[in-house]
Amino acid sequence: MNPMARPIVHTDSLRHELLAVTAELVDRDGPARVTLRDVAAAAGTSTSAVYSLFGGKSQLLTAVVDDGFRSFHDSQAAAAEEGLQGLGVAYRAWALEHRALYRLMFGGALAAYVDCQPTPDVAADAMVPLIAAVAGAQAAGRLLPAPAEMVAVAIWGQVHGLVSLELAEVGPPDADWAAVYNAALDAVARGWAA
Amino acid sequence: MNPMARPIVHTDSLRHELLAVTAELVDRDGPARVTLRDVAAAAGTSTSAVYSLFGGKSQLLTAVVDDGFRSFHDSQAAAAEEGLQGLGVAYRAWALEHRALYRLMFGGALAAYVDCQPTPDVAADAMVPLIAAVAGAQAAGRLLPAPAEMVAVAIWGQVHGLVSLELAEVGPPDADWAAVYNAALDAVARGWAA
DNA sequence: CTTGTTTCATAACGCTGTTATGAAACAAGG
DNA sequence: CCTTGTTTCATAACAGCGTTATGAAACAAG
């Protein structure tokens, strides 16, 4: 029959362990300083685990990013009932809590590093709460009646840019980013108001 | 005395050649695929040149990024007389012409790769045309009278985010980015109008 | 206990940035 | 004209990376 050979250690739970460890190392040291040897050591296994469970470093990072998008989506969904302004506030809060991960997700740092992109469906899902909020505000007559998806992408871009600039530490080093962000959120709201 | 020893080849002109070659390779293959050996070979020299002229790979990339900021500043300055909308159009045009470089400059990809940041003064200079345009529009009573620098940072962030999302290829893959961008520029203008 | 099979930690490989080394290239002095 | 001295930089060596190949470890069956 099928001799069971030696017991399996590269299990699904190790997979999750590797994801968690990698996300932690990315957020602590930045993606550049994360090596497979460190990840494996921190998870108490060897580098082969990454290859048997993910396929390689780029797939591991992609999985981490996809998890990031899911966490981000949940954060957005939780803030959905607070309206567009609430989504904006939650957006920045999540980004500041996961700075390196956010850059990995949106900053193109991943694509710059290795040849991989976030899974399109997962990334698109993260936008759903915003699109829904836009559509809702349009139905209530409070927002310009342009295509909801287009308005959502534009608003997302505007908000993303503010957060991205803050994280990249480009611009005046003494800037009061919270104040800038709030003023910008108001301006975005005015800009798209019906 | 001072025996002149063998003639110097690591000159300032080779420095510029290395900068040009690196910028070209970055824009063609992305930062991940640029190696010092390739850069040196393309410039007809050896890797030592990078170390004697720049200090290492991170300083070379920093110099390329600083050059990028200067080029970007010039592009903005040239569009300054066309007003805020002109600056916005020029912004996206420059970014699309220098995709990889733009990501290196603003996307945090550089910080993710190696431990270096763009020279603060050079990056701040790139914002000067926008700040001037904001101040001008405020003086003419066409813009909200908030602190010019804050308004400029907010607008910059909004515009940057749109371009950044487009470059990162996050969001709907069939999006008409030009249309989104134009609509967003109008919304930004409305949002900050007096 | 031996055999057979599967699993995965270890070691080896090619490539990277970086550093060390020594040959190359000339000016000066015999 | 050749030796010597000095400077410069291409080459080779090194440590570390992601990845791949290998063979010992761990068990079921005979």
Short mmCIF file of C-alpha atoms (C1' of nucleotides) in Angstrom, two decimals:
data_model
loop_
_atom_site.label_atom_id
_atom_site.label_comp_id
_atom_site.label_asym_id
_atom_site.label_seq_id
_atom_site.Cartn_x
_atom_site.Cartn_y
_atom_site.Cartn_z
CA MET A 1 0.00 0.00 0.00
CA ASN A 2 1.19 3.48 0.83
CA PRO A 3 3.80 3.45 3.56
CA MET A 4 3.30 6.65 5.42
CA ALA A 5 6.99 7.35 5.58
CA ARG A 6 8.10 10.01 7.99
CA PRO A 7 5.53 12.35 9.51
CA ILE A 8 4.66 15.61 7.77
CA VAL A 9 5.83 18.87 9.38
CA HIS A 10 5.16 21.24 6.50
CA THR A 11 1.55 21.49 7.49
CA ASP A 12 -1.00 24.20 6.99
CA SER A 13 -0.40 25.47 10.50
CA LEU A 14 3.27 25.95 9.66
CA ARG A 15 2.07 27.84 6.62
CA HIS A 16 0.21 30.28 8.82
CA GLU A 17 3.16 30.50 11.18
CA LEU A 18 5.40 31.44 8.27
CA LEU A 19 2.91 34.07 7.10
CA ALA A 20 2.74 35.62 10.56
CA VAL A 21 6.49 35.58 11.07
CA THR A 22 7.12 37.10 7.65
CA ALA A 23 4.57 39.86 8.17
CA GLU A 24 6.16 40.67 11.50
CA LEU A 25 9.68 40.79 10.06
CA VAL A 26 8.51 42.91 7.13
CA ASP A 27 6.83 45.40 9.44
CA ARG A 28 9.80 45.50 11.80
CA ASP A 29 12.77 45.60 9.44
CA GLY A 30 11.28 46.44 6.07
CA PRO A 31 11.13 44.08 3.11
CA ALA A 32 14.77 44.59 2.17
CA ARG A 33 16.06 43.05 5.39
CA VAL A 34 13.82 39.99 5.30
CA THR A 35 15.67 36.84 4.25
CA LEU A 36 14.29 33.35 3.86
CA ARG A 37 16.89 32.04 6.28
CA ASP A 38 15.69 34.47 8.95
CA VAL A 39 12.04 33.69 8.31
CA ALA A 40 12.68 29.97 8.52
CA ALA A 41 14.75 30.29 11.68
CA ALA A 42 12.12 32.49 13.34
CA ALA A 43 9.49 29.86 12.52
CA GLY A 44 11.69 27.05 13.75
CA THR A 45 12.00 25.33 10.39
CA SER A 46 14.22 25.41 7.32
CA THR A 47 14.04 27.32 4.07
CA SER A 48 12.67 24.26 2.29
CA ALA A 49 9.38 24.84 4.09
CA VAL A 50 8.93 28.08 2.17
CA TYR A 51 9.47 26.23 -1.08
CA SER A 52 7.18 23.32 -0.33
CA LEU A 53 4.43 25.53 1.11
CA PHE A 54 4.65 28.63 -1.08
CA GLY A 55 7.00 27.98 -3.96
CA GLY A 56 9.55 30.67 -3.23
CA LYS A 57 10.18 34.04 -1.67
CA SER A 58 8.05 36.01 -4.12
CA GLN A 59 5.01 33.78 -3.52
CA LEU A 60 5.53 34.06 0.23
CA LEU A 61 5.57 37.86 0.00
CA THR A 62 2.56 37.80 -2.31
CA ALA A 63 0.67 35.73 0.25
CA VAL A 64 1.62 38.21 2.97
CA VAL A 65 0.40 41.08 0.81
CA ASP A 66 -2.85 39.27 0.05
CA ASP A 67 -3.36 38.76 3.77
CA GLY A 68 -2.68 42.46 4.21
CA PHE A 69 -5.38 43.32 1.69
CA ARG A 70 -7.81 41.08 3.53
CA SER A 71 -7.00 42.72 6.86
CA PHE A 72 -7.33 46.11 5.22
CA HIS A 73 -10.66 45.13 3.73
CA ASP A 74 -11.95 44.05 7.12
CA SER A 75 -10.87 47.34 8.65
CA GLN A 76 -12.69 49.22 5.89
CA ALA A 77 -15.80 47.09 6.22
CA ALA A 78 -15.88 47.71 9.97
CA ALA A 79 -15.80 51.47 9.39
CA ALA A 80 -18.36 51.39 6.57
CA GLU A 81 -21.26 52.45 8.70
CA GLU A 82 -19.48 55.67 9.64
CA GLY A 83 -19.77 56.94 6.09
CA LEU A 84 -17.13 58.19 3.69
CA GLN A 85 -15.30 60.29 6.28
CA GLY A 86 -15.15 57.25 8.56
CA LEU A 87 -13.64 55.20 5.77
CA GLY A 88 -11.04 57.89 5.25
CA VAL A 89 -10.08 57.97 8.90
CA ALA A 90 -9.91 54.18 9.09
CA TYR A 91 -7.80 54.15 5.94
CA ARG A 92 -5.04 56.27 7.45
CA ALA A 93 -5.24 54.48 10.79
CA TRP A 94 -4.73 51.08 9.20
CA ALA A 95 -1.84 52.36 7.10
CA LEU A 96 -0.07 53.87 10.09
CA GLU A 97 -0.46 50.61 11.99
CA HIS A 98 1.03 48.59 9.14
CA ARG A 99 3.49 51.01 7.55
CA ALA A 100 5.83 48.57 5.85
CA LEU A 101 3.00 46.29 4.84
CA TYR A 102 1.06 49.21 3.39
CA ARG A 103 4.05 50.23 1.31
CA LEU A 104 4.43 46.64 0.19
CA MET A 105 0.78 46.58 -0.85
CA PHE A 106 0.40 49.93 -2.56
CA GLY A 107 3.80 51.49 -2.99
CA GLY A 108 4.99 49.24 -5.73
CA ALA A 109 7.81 48.12 -3.44
CA LEU A 110 6.86 44.54 -4.08
CA ALA A 111 6.93 44.88 -7.82
CA ALA A 112 10.26 46.66 -7.51
CA TYR A 113 11.70 43.78 -5.55
CA VAL A 114 10.57 40.62 -7.17
CA ASP A 115 8.44 39.79 -10.16
CA CYS A 116 5.05 39.49 -8.58
CA GLN A 117 1.81 41.39 -8.07
CA PRO A 118 -0.92 41.09 -5.44
CA THR A 119 -3.68 38.70 -6.46
CA PRO A 120 -6.07 40.97 -8.42
CA ASP A 121 -9.29 39.67 -6.89
CA VAL A 122 -8.05 40.10 -3.35
CA ALA A 123 -6.87 43.64 -4.02
CA ALA A 124 -10.10 44.55 -5.78
CA ASP A 125 -12.12 43.22 -2.87
CA ALA A 126 -10.50 45.75 -0.58
CA MET A 127 -12.20 48.50 -2.58
CA VAL A 128 -15.70 47.11 -2.19
CA PRO A 129 -16.66 48.96 1.01
CA LEU A 130 -15.63 52.27 -0.53
CA ILE A 131 -17.53 51.62 -3.74
CA ALA A 132 -20.59 50.71 -1.72
CA ALA A 133 -20.32 53.88 0.36
CA VAL A 134 -19.94 55.98 -2.78
CA ALA A 135 -22.95 54.35 -4.39
CA GLY A 136 -24.94 54.87 -1.20
CA ALA A 137 -24.05 58.55 -0.99
CA GLN A 138 -24.95 58.97 -4.65
CA ALA A 139 -28.32 57.31 -4.11
CA ALA A 140 -28.93 59.72 -1.26
CA GLY A 141 -28.12 62.58 -3.62
CA ARG A 142 -25.12 63.75 -1.65
CA LEU A 143 -22.49 62.85 -4.28
CA LEU A 144 -21.97 63.64 -7.93
CA PRO A 145 -23.74 61.06 -10.11
CA ALA A 146 -20.66 59.90 -12.01
CA PRO A 147 -19.95 56.14 -12.33
CA ALA A 148 -19.53 54.92 -8.75
CA GLU A 149 -16.44 52.86 -9.49
CA MET A 150 -14.68 55.78 -11.12
CA VAL A 151 -15.48 58.11 -8.25
CA ALA A 152 -14.33 55.47 -5.81
CA VAL A 153 -11.02 54.97 -7.57
CA ALA A 154 -10.44 58.71 -7.68
CA ILE A 155 -11.21 59.16 -4.00
CA TRP A 156 -9.10 56.15 -3.15
CA GLY A 157 -6.24 57.63 -5.10
CA GLN A 158 -6.50 60.97 -3.39
CA VAL A 159 -6.57 59.41 0.06
CA HIS A 160 -3.86 56.92 -0.79
CA GLY A 161 -1.58 59.68 -1.97
CA LEU A 162 -1.81 61.60 1.25
CA VAL A 163 -1.04 58.54 3.33
CA SER A 164 1.66 57.47 0.93
CA LEU A 165 3.42 60.83 1.08
CA GLU A 166 3.31 60.73 4.85
CA LEU A 167 4.78 57.23 4.97
CA ALA A 168 7.46 58.03 2.40
CA GLU A 169 8.53 60.99 4.54
CA VAL A 170 8.70 63.14 1.47
CA GLY A 171 7.68 66.73 1.97
CA PRO A 172 8.21 69.10 4.88
CA PRO A 173 9.67 67.09 7.77
CA ASP A 174 7.76 69.14 10.35
CA ALA A 175 4.42 68.74 8.64
CA ASP A 176 1.35 68.16 10.80
CA TRP A 177 0.09 65.23 8.79
CA ALA A 178 -3.04 64.72 10.81
CA ALA A 179 -4.14 68.28 10.14
CA VAL A 180 -3.23 68.03 6.47
CA TYR A 181 -5.14 64.79 6.22
CA ASN A 182 -8.29 66.15 7.84
CA ALA A 183 -8.28 69.27 5.71
CA ALA A 184 -7.75 67.14 2.63
CA LEU A 185 -10.60 64.81 3.54
CA ASP A 186 -12.89 67.85 3.74
CA ALA A 187 -11.61 69.08 0.40
CA VAL A 188 -12.20 65.67 -1.16
CA ALA A 189 -15.74 65.67 0.20
CA ARG A 190 -16.39 69.17 -1.17
CA GLY A 191 -14.87 68.24 -4.50
CA TRP A 192 -17.23 65.33 -5.08
CA ALA A 193 -20.32 66.77 -3.40
CA ALA A 194 -23.45 66.97 -5.53
CA MET B 1 57.22 65.75 -5.61
CA ASN B 2 53.97 64.16 -6.62
CA PRO B 3 54.47 61.56 -9.31
CA MET B 4 51.32 61.67 -11.30
CA ALA B 5 51.10 57.90 -11.43
CA ARG B 6 48.69 56.47 -13.96
CA PRO B 7 46.04 58.68 -15.60
CA ILE B 8 42.66 59.05 -13.93
CA VAL B 9 39.65 57.41 -15.61
CA HIS B 10 37.15 57.74 -12.79
CA THR B 11 36.39 61.28 -13.82
CA ASP B 12 33.35 63.44 -13.38
CA SER B 13 32.24 62.64 -16.91
CA LEU B 14 32.27 58.93 -16.06
CA ARG B 15 30.15 59.85 -13.04
CA HIS B 16 27.52 61.34 -15.32
CA GLU B 17 27.77 58.38 -17.66
CA LEU B 18 27.09 56.03 -14.74
CA LEU B 19 24.13 58.12 -13.64
CA ALA B 20 22.64 58.06 -17.13
CA VAL B 21 23.22 54.34 -17.60
CA THR B 22 21.73 53.52 -14.20
CA ALA B 23 18.65 55.67 -14.79
CA GLU B 24 18.15 53.94 -18.13
CA LEU B 25 18.50 50.45 -16.65
CA VAL B 26 16.18 51.33 -13.76
CA ASP B 27 13.53 52.61 -16.11
CA ARG B 28 13.89 49.64 -18.45
CA ASP B 29 14.16 46.70 -16.06
CA GLY B 30 13.05 48.10 -12.71
CA PRO B 31 15.31 48.60 -9.72
CA ALA B 32 15.29 44.93 -8.76
CA ARG B 33 17.06 43.85 -11.92
CA VAL B 34 19.79 46.49 -11.84
CA THR B 35 23.13 45.12 -10.75
CA LEU B 36 26.40 46.98 -10.32
CA ARG B 37 28.10 44.58 -12.71
CA ASP B 38 25.57 45.42 -15.42
CA VAL B 39 25.81 49.14 -14.76
CA ALA B 40 29.60 49.03 -14.91
CA ALA B 41 29.64 46.93 -18.08
CA ALA B 42 27.13 49.23 -19.80
CA ALA B 43 29.33 52.20 -18.93
CA GLY B 44 32.47 50.41 -20.10
CA THR B 45 34.14 50.37 -16.73
CA SER B 46 34.33 48.19 -13.63
CA THR B 47 32.33 48.11 -10.41
CA SER B 48 35.14 49.90 -8.60
CA ALA B 49 34.14 53.06 -10.42
CA VAL B 50 30.82 53.06 -8.56
CA TYR B 51 32.66 52.81 -5.27
CA SER B 52 35.25 55.47 -5.98
CA LEU B 53 32.70 57.88 -7.49
CA PHE B 54 29.61 57.23 -5.35
CA GLY B 55 30.54 55.01 -2.43
CA GLY B 56 28.26 52.10 -3.20
CA LYS B 57 25.04 51.02 -4.80
CA SER B 58 22.74 52.87 -2.41
CA GLN B 59 24.54 56.17 -2.98
CA LEU B 60 24.39 55.59 -6.73
CA LEU B 61 20.63 55.03 -6.57
CA THR B 62 20.22 58.04 -4.29
CA ALA B 63 22.05 60.18 -6.84
CA VAL B 64 19.79 58.85 -9.60
CA VAL B 65 16.72 59.67 -7.50
CA ASP B 66 18.01 63.15 -6.76
CA ASP B 67 18.54 63.68 -10.48
CA GLY B 68 14.99 62.46 -10.98
CA PHE B 69 13.67 65.04 -8.54
CA ARG B 70 15.57 67.74 -10.37
CA SER B 71 14.17 66.63 -13.73
CA PHE B 72 10.71 66.50 -12.19
CA HIS B 73 11.17 69.97 -10.76
CA ASP B 74 12.14 71.32 -14.16
CA SER B 75 9.07 69.74 -15.73
CA GLN B 76 6.87 71.33 -13.08
CA ALA B 77 8.55 74.71 -13.42
CA ALA B 78 8.03 74.61 -17.19
CA ALA B 79 4.31 74.00 -16.69
CA ALA B 80 3.95 76.60 -13.95
CA GLU B 81 2.52 79.28 -16.19
CA GLU B 82 -0.39 77.03 -17.15
CA GLY B 83 -1.80 77.20 -13.65
CA LEU B 84 -2.71 74.48 -11.22
CA GLN B 85 -4.42 72.30 -13.80
CA GLY B 86 -1.34 72.54 -16.00
CA LEU B 87 0.82 71.41 -13.13
CA GLY B 88 -1.48 68.44 -12.60
CA VAL B 89 -1.31 67.39 -16.22
CA ALA B 90 2.46 67.79 -16.31
CA TYR B 91 2.71 65.77 -13.12
CA ARG B 92 1.07 62.69 -14.59
CA ALA B 93 2.90 63.09 -17.89
CA TRP B 94 6.29 63.09 -16.20
CA ALA B 95 5.37 60.12 -14.05
CA LEU B 96 4.21 58.07 -17.04
CA GLU B 97 7.43 58.90 -18.87
CA HIS B 98 9.57 57.78 -15.93
CA ARG B 99 7.50 55.03 -14.34
CA ALA B 100 10.20 53.11 -12.55
CA LEU B 101 12.04 56.27 -11.56
CA TYR B 102 8.83 57.79 -10.21
CA ARG B 103 8.22 54.73 -8.07
CA LEU B 104 11.79 54.87 -6.88
CA MET B 105 11.31 58.52 -5.93
CA PHE B 106 7.88 58.44 -4.29
CA GLY B 107 6.87 54.86 -3.81
CA GLY B 108 9.19 54.13 -0.96
CA ALA B 109 10.69 51.42 -3.14
CA LEU B 110 14.11 52.86 -2.52
CA ALA B 111 13.75 52.81 1.23
CA ALA B 112 12.45 49.27 0.94
CA TYR B 113 15.53 48.22 -0.99
CA VAL B 114 18.47 49.82 0.64
CA ASP B 115 18.91 52.12 3.58
CA CYS B 116 18.75 55.49 1.93
CA GLN B 117 16.39 58.38 1.36
CA PRO B 118 16.35 61.09 -1.29
CA THR B 119 18.29 64.18 -0.27
CA PRO B 120 15.64 66.24 1.61
CA ASP B 121 16.49 69.61 0.04
CA VAL B 122 16.34 68.26 -3.49
CA ALA B 123 12.98 66.58 -2.88
CA ALA B 124 11.58 69.68 -1.20
CA ASP B 125 12.68 71.82 -4.15
CA ALA B 126 10.46 69.80 -6.45
CA MET B 127 7.43 71.14 -4.59
CA VAL B 128 8.33 74.80 -5.02
CA PRO B 129 6.43 75.41 -8.29
CA LEU B 130 3.28 73.93 -6.81
CA ILE B 131 3.56 75.98 -3.63
CA ALA B 132 4.07 79.11 -5.71
CA ALA B 133 1.05 78.33 -7.86
CA VAL B 134 -1.08 77.73 -4.77
CA ALA B 135 0.05 80.99 -3.20
CA GLY B 136 -0.65 82.79 -6.47
CA ALA B 137 -4.14 81.37 -6.75
CA GLN B 138 -4.81 82.28 -3.15
CA ALA B 139 -3.63 85.84 -3.72
CA ALA B 140 -6.02 86.02 -6.66
CA GLY B 141 -8.80 84.87 -4.36
CA ARG B 142 -9.44 81.70 -6.29
CA LEU B 143 -8.28 79.30 -3.57
CA LEU B 144 -9.12 78.74 0.09
CA PRO B 145 -6.89 80.92 2.28
CA ALA B 146 -5.36 78.07 4.31
CA PRO B 147 -1.55 77.94 4.76
CA ALA B 148 -0.16 77.61 1.23
CA GLU B 149 2.29 74.89 2.11
CA MET B 150 -0.40 72.76 3.70
CA VAL B 151 -2.74 73.15 0.76
CA ALA B 152 0.13 72.33 -1.59
CA VAL B 153 1.04 69.16 0.29
CA ALA B 154 -2.59 68.05 0.33
CA ILE B 155 -3.02 68.66 -3.39
CA TRP B 156 0.30 67.01 -4.12
CA GLY B 157 -0.80 64.01 -2.12
CA GLN B 158 -4.09 63.70 -3.91
CA VAL B 159 -2.47 63.93 -7.34
CA HIS B 160 0.36 61.64 -6.35
CA GLY B 161 -2.06 59.02 -5.15
CA LEU B 162 -3.92 58.88 -8.42
CA VAL B 163 -0.72 58.51 -10.42
CA SER B 164 0.66 56.05 -7.91
CA LEU B 165 -2.40 53.81 -8.07
CA GLU B 166 -2.22 53.85 -11.85
CA LEU B 167 1.46 52.89 -11.84
CA ALA B 168 0.98 50.21 -9.19
CA GLU B 169 -1.72 48.65 -11.36
CA VAL B 170 -3.90 48.25 -8.34
CA GLY B 171 -7.59 48.72 -8.94
CA PRO B 172 -9.78 47.76 -11.90
CA PRO B 173 -7.52 46.54 -14.70
CA ASP B 174 -9.75 48.07 -17.37
CA ALA B 175 -9.89 51.48 -15.75
CA ASP B 176 -9.69 54.54 -17.99
CA TRP B 177 -7.02 56.25 -15.95
CA ALA B 178 -6.91 59.38 -18.08
CA ALA B 179 -10.62 59.96 -17.51
CA VAL B 180 -10.33 59.20 -13.81
CA TYR B 181 -7.41 61.57 -13.56
CA ASN B 182 -9.17 64.43 -15.31
CA ALA B 183 -12.31 64.02 -13.24
CA ALA B 184 -10.20 63.89 -10.10
CA LEU B 185 -8.30 67.03 -11.06
CA ASP B 186 -11.63 68.84 -11.39
CA ALA B 187 -12.75 67.49 -8.05
CA VAL B 188 -9.51 68.61 -6.43
CA ALA B 189 -9.99 72.07 -7.89
CA ARG B 190 -13.57 72.26 -6.63
CA GLY B 191 -12.51 70.97 -3.24
CA TRP B 192 -10.01 73.74 -2.65
CA ALA B 193 -11.84 76.56 -4.47
CA ALA B 194 -12.54 79.65 -2.45
"C1'" DC C 1 14.84 -6.62 11.55
"C1'" DT C 2 14.94 -5.50 6.93
"C1'" DT C 3 13.08 -3.15 3.17
"C1'" DG C 4 10.72 0.57 0.80
"C1'" DT C 5 8.97 5.04 0.56
"C1'" DT C 6 8.28 9.63 1.69
"C1'" DT C 7 9.81 13.98 3.83
"C1'" DC C 8 12.63 17.70 4.68
"C1'" DA C 9 17.13 19.63 6.87
"C1'" DT C 10 21.62 20.20 5.01
"C1'" DA C 11 24.87 21.24 1.70
"C1'" DA C 12 26.02 22.99 -2.79
"C1'" DC C 13 25.31 26.48 -6.67
"C1'" DG C 14 25.16 30.82 -9.02
"C1'" DC C 15 24.62 35.53 -8.34
"C1'" DT C 16 24.71 39.74 -5.58
"C1'" DG C 17 27.16 43.93 -3.18
"C1'" DT C 18 31.41 44.81 -1.24
"C1'" DT C 19 36.40 44.66 -0.10
"C1'" DA C 20 41.29 43.38 -0.88
"C1'" DT C 21 44.88 42.87 -3.96
"C1'" DG C 22 48.31 43.51 -7.23
"C1'" DA C 23 49.26 44.66 -12.06
"C1'" DA C 24 49.27 48.81 -15.00
"C1'" DA C 25 50.72 53.49 -16.02
"C1'" DC C 26 53.23 57.18 -15.69
"C1'" DA C 27 57.00 61.10 -13.40
"C1'" DA C 28 61.33 61.62 -11.52
"C1'" DG C 29 66.25 60.41 -10.65
"C1'" DG C 30 70.36 57.99 -11.82
"C1'" DC D 1 67.26 54.40 -20.83
"C1'" DC D 2 66.19 52.09 -17.15
"C1'" DT D 3 65.03 51.78 -12.47
"C1'" DT D 4 62.29 53.40 -8.72
"C1'" DG D 5 58.24 55.28 -6.53
"C1'" DT D 6 53.56 56.35 -6.45
"C1'" DT D 7 48.95 56.35 -7.67
"C1'" DT D 8 44.91 54.21 -9.92
"C1'" DC D 9 41.68 50.91 -10.87
"C1'" DA D 10 40.42 46.17 -13.06
"C1'" DT D 11 40.48 41.66 -11.19
"C1'" DA D 12 39.84 38.31 -7.93
"C1'" DA D 13 38.31 36.87 -3.43
"C1'" DC D 14 34.52 37.03 0.22
"C1'" DA D 15 30.16 36.82 2.69
"C1'" DG D 16 25.45 36.59 2.01
"C1'" DC D 17 21.31 35.91 -0.74
"C1'" DG D 18 17.48 32.87 -3.24
"C1'" DT D 19 17.22 28.54 -5.09
"C1'" DT D 20 18.10 23.58 -6.15
"C1'" DA D 21 19.97 18.96 -5.32
"C1'" DT D 22 20.96 15.48 -2.15
"C1'" DG D 23 20.87 12.03 1.20
"C1'" DA D 24 19.89 11.02 6.06
"C1'" DA D 25 15.80 10.56 9.05
"C1'" DA D 26 11.36 8.49 10.13
"C1'" DC D 27 8.05 5.49 9.85
"C1'" DA D 28 4.68 1.21 7.62
"C1'" DA D 29 4.80 -3.18 5.76
"C1'" DG D 30 6.69 -7.78 5.08
#
